[in-house]
Coordinates of C-alpha atoms in Angstrom, one line a residue:
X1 CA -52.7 -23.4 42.5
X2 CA -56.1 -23.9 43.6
X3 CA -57.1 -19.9 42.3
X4 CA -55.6 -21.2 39.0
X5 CA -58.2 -23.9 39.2
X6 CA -61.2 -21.8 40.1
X7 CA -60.2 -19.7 37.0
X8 CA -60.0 -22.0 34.3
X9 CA -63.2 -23.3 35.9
X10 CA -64.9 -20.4 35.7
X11 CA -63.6 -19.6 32.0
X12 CA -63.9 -22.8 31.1
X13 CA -66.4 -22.1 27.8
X14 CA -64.0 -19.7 26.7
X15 CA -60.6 -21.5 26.7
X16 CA -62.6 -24.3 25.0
X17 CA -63.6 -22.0 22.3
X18 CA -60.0 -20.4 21.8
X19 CA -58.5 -24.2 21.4
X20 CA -61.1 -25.2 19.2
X21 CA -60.5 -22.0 16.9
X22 CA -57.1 -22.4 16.8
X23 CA -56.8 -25.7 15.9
X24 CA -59.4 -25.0 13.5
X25 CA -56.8 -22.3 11.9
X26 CA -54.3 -24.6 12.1
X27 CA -57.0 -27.9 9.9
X28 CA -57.8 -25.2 7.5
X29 CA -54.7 -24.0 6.7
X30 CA -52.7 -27.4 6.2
X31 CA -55.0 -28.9 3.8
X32 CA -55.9 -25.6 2.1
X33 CA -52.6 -24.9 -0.3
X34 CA -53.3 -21.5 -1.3
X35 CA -54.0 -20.6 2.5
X36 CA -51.4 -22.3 3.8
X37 CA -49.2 -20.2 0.9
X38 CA -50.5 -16.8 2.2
X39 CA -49.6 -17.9 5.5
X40 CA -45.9 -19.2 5.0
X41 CA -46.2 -15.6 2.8
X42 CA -46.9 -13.4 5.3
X43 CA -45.0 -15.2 7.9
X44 CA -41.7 -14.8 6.1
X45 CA -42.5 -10.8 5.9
X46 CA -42.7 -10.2 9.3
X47 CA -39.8 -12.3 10.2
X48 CA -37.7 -10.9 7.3
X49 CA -38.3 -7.4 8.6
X50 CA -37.3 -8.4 11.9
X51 CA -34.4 -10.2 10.9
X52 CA -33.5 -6.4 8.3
X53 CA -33.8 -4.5 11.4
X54 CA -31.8 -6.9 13.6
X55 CA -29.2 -6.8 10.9
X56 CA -29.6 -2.9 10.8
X57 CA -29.1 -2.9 14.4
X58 CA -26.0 -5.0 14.6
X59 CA -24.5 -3.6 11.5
X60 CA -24.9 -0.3 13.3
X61 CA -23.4 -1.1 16.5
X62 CA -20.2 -2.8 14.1
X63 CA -19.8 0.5 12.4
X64 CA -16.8 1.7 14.3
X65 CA -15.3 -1.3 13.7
X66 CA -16.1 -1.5 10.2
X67 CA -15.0 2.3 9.6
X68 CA -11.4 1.3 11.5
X69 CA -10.8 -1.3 8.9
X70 CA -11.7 0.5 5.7
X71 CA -9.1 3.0 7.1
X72 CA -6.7 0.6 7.6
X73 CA -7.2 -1.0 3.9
X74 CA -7.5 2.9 2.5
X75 CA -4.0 3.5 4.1
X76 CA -2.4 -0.3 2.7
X77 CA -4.4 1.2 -0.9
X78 CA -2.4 4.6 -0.6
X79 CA 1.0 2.7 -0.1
X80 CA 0.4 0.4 -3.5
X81 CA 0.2 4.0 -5.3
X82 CA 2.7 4.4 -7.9
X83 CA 3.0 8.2 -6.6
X84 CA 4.0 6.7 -3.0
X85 CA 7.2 5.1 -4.9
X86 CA 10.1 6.7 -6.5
X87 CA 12.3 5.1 -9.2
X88 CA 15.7 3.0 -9.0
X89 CA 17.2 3.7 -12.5
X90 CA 20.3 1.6 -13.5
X91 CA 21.7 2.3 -17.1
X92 CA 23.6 -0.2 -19.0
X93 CA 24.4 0.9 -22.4
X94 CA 21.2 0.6 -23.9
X95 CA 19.2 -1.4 -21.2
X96 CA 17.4 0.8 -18.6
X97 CA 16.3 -1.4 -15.4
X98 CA 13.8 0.7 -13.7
X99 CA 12.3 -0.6 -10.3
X100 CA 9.8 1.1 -8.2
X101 CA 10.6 1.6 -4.7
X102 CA 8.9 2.4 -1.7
X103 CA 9.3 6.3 -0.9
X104 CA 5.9 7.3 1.3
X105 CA 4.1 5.0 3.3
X106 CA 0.7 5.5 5.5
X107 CA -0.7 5.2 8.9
X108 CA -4.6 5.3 9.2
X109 CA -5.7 7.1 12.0
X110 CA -8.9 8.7 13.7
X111 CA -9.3 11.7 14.9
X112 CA -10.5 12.1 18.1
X113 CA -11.0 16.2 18.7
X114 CA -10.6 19.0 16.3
X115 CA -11.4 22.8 16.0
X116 CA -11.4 24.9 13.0
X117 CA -13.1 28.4 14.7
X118 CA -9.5 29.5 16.1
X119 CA -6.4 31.3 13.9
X120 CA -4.4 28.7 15.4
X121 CA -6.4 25.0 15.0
X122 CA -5.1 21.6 15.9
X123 CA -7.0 17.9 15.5
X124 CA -6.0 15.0 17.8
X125 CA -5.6 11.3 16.4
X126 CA -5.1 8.3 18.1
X127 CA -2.0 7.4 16.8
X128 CA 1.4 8.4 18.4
X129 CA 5.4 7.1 18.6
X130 CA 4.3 3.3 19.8
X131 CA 2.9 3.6 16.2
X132 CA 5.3 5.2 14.3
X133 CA 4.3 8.7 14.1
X134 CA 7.0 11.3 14.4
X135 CA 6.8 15.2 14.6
X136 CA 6.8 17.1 11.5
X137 CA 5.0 14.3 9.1
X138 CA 2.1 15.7 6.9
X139 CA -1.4 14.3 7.4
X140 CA -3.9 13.8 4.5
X141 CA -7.4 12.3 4.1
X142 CA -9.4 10.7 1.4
X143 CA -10.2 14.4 -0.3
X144 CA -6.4 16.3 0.4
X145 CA -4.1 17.7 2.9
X146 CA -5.5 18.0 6.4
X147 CA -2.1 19.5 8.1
X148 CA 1.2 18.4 9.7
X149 CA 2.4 16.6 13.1
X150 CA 3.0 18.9 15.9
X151 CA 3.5 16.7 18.9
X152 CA 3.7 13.0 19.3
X153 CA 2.6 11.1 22.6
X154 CA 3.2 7.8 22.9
X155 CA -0.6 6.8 22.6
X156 CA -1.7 10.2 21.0
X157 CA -0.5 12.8 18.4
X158 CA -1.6 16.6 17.6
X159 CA -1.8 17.2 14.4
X160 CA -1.2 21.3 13.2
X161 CA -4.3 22.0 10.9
X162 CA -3.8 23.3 7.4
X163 CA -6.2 26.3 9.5
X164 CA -3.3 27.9 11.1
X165 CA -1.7 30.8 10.5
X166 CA 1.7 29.2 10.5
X167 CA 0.9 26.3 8.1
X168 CA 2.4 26.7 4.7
X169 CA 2.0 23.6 2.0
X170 CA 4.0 24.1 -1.1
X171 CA 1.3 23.8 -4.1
X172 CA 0.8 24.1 -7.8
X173 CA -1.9 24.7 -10.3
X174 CA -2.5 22.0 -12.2
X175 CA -2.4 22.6 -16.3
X176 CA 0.8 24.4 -16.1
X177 CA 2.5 22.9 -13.1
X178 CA 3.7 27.0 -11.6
X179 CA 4.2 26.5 -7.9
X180 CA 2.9 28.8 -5.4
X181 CA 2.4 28.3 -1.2
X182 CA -0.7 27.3 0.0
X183 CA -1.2 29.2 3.7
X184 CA -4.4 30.0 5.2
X185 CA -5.8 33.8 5.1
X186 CA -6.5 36.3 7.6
X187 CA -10.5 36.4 7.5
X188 CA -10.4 32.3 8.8
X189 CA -12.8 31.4 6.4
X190 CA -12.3 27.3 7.1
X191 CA -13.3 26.6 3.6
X192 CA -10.6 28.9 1.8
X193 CA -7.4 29.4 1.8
X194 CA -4.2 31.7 -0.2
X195 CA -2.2 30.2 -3.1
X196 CA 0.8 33.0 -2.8
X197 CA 3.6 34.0 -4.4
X198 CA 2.0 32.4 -7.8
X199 CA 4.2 33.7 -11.3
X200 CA 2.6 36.2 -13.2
X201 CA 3.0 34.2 -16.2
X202 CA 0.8 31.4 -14.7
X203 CA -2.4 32.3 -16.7
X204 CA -4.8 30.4 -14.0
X205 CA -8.4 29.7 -14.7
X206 CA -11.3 29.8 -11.8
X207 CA -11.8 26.0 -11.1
X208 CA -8.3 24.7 -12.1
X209 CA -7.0 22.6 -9.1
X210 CA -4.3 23.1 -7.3
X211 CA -1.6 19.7 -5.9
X212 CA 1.0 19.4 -3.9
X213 CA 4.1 20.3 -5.8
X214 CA 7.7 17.9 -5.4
X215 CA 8.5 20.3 -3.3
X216 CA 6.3 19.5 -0.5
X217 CA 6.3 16.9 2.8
X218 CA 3.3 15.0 0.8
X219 CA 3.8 13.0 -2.1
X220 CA 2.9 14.9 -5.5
X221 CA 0.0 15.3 -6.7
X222 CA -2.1 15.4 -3.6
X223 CA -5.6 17.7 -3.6
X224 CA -5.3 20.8 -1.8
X225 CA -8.0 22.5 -3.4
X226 CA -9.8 24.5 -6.5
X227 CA -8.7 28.3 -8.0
X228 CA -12.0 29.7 -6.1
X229 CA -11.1 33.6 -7.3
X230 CA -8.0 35.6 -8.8
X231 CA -6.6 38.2 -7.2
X232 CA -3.5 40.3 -8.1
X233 CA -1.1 41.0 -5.7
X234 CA 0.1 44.6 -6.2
X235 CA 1.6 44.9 -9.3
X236 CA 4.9 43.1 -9.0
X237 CA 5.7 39.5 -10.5
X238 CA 3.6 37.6 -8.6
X239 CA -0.5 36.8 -7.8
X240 CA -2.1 35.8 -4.9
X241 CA -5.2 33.6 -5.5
X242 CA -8.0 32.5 -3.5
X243 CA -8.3 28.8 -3.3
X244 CA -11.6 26.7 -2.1
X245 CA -9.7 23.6 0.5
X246 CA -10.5 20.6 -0.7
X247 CA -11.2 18.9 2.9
X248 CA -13.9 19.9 4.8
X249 CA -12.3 20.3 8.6
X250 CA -15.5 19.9 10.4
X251 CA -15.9 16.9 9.0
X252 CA -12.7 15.6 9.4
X253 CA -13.1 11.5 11.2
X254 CA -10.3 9.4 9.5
X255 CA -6.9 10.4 8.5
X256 CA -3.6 8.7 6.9
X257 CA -0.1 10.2 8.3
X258 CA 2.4 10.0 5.6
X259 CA 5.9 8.5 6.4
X260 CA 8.2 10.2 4.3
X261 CA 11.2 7.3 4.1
X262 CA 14.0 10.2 2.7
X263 CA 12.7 13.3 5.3
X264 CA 15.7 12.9 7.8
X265 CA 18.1 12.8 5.5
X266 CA 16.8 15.8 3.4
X267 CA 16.2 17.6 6.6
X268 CA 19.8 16.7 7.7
X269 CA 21.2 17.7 4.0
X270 CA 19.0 21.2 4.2
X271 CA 20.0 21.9 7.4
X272 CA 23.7 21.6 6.5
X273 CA 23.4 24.1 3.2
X274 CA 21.9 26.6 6.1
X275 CA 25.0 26.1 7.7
X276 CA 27.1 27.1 4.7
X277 CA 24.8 29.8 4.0

């Protein structure tokens, strides 16, 4: 205490000049209005740009959050889709009743690893049975088909990339509706892929897309890609064509699983014509 004295004491002249100058700023500018205007003015920019980048810090700190529930409201979005119902027809001499039922719902999920530089590439999402997810349901993002289920955890799944040599996604072009497979080529380009076993009376064009066909785990009409290159296959009935995939795997964060409500009991019916075969 008695150093604190000694120094005000011996700085006395200037902490008399420092209060006289400020309350001399503060005289001048309250009964100067276009002063005490710059003032307020200038006051509000610095606080506004610390208030932007205390907003721009907290709204980056909230982005994992805010990213979960735009997945969540993209996956509720997909199952209000006309193409995730099919249609309840009841004929009655001439009045048709035709109701829209659900066929295909979705989980949103994120994944939490993923490769694409192997010939045999899996993702992990953080979605597994407790959830819903079974083995063998496709997987899709916001731009096309990422792959199918493999294996189901409680907490976890692993999803088998369209990148793998065993994946095979029935497809079609999209002006005139010929189905082909979709299955990924031998030189593991991760941005490409094979449309095979395409009719020779397709007549496709570079940059026609290709969609899931009615034929497929996914609902129809799904992006798989664009006609990239055409190339013949032999000279038999058939083409094989190059396709550019519509996802880009190494950028893969959220994805929707797609609960297919009638895939037990097609697999049951299938596996029963096998059977007979």
């Amino acid at each position: 205490m008695r150093n604190l004295l000694i120094f005000i004491t011996k700085y006395n002249a200037f902490f008399l000049f420092l209060i006289f100058e400020i309350a001399s700023l503060i005289i001048y500018v309250k009964y100067n209005s276009f002063q005490k205007a710059s003032v307020i003015n200038s006051t509000n920019q610095i606080t506004g740009g610390l208030y932007a980048r205390a907003d721009e810090l907290k709204g980056y700190l909230s982005l994992r959050e805010v990213n979960d529930q735009l997945a969540r409201e993209n996956a509720a979005l997909r199952n209000q889709l006309k193409s995730s119902k099919y249609v309840d027809t009841v004929a009655r001499k001439t009045v048709i009743d035709t109701i829209y039922k659900q066929q295909y719902e979705y989980i949103a999920a994120k994944v939490i690893n993923n490769s694409i530089n192997k010939r045999n590439n899996y993702l992990t999402i953080d979605r597994g049975s407790r959830d819903g997810i079974e083995k063998g349901m496709g997987v899709i993002n916001a731009n096309g088909v990422v792959g199918k289920v493999a294996f189901v955890g409680e907490h976890l799944a692993i999803v088998q990339s369209l990148l793998h040599k065993d994946s095979r996604v029935s497809g079609m072009l999209a002006y005139n509706k010929e189905i082909g497979y979709l299955q990924w080529g031998d030189d593991m380009n991760p941005h490409k892929a094979l449309l095979v076993d395409v009719s020779n009376n397709a007549q496709p064009k570079v940059g026609e897309p290709v969609l899931t066909s009615d034929l497929s785990l996914f609902p129809a009409g799904i992006p798989l890609g664009k006609v990239s290159r055409l190339k013949a296959k032999g000279t038999g009935f058939f083409l094989n064509l190059e396709v550019g995939l519509a996802v880009d795997f190494s950028k893969l964060e959220y994805v929707d699983v797609v609960v297919n409500k009638f895939a037990k009991e097609q697999a049951g019916l299938e596996g029963q014509e096998k059977k007979d075969e």
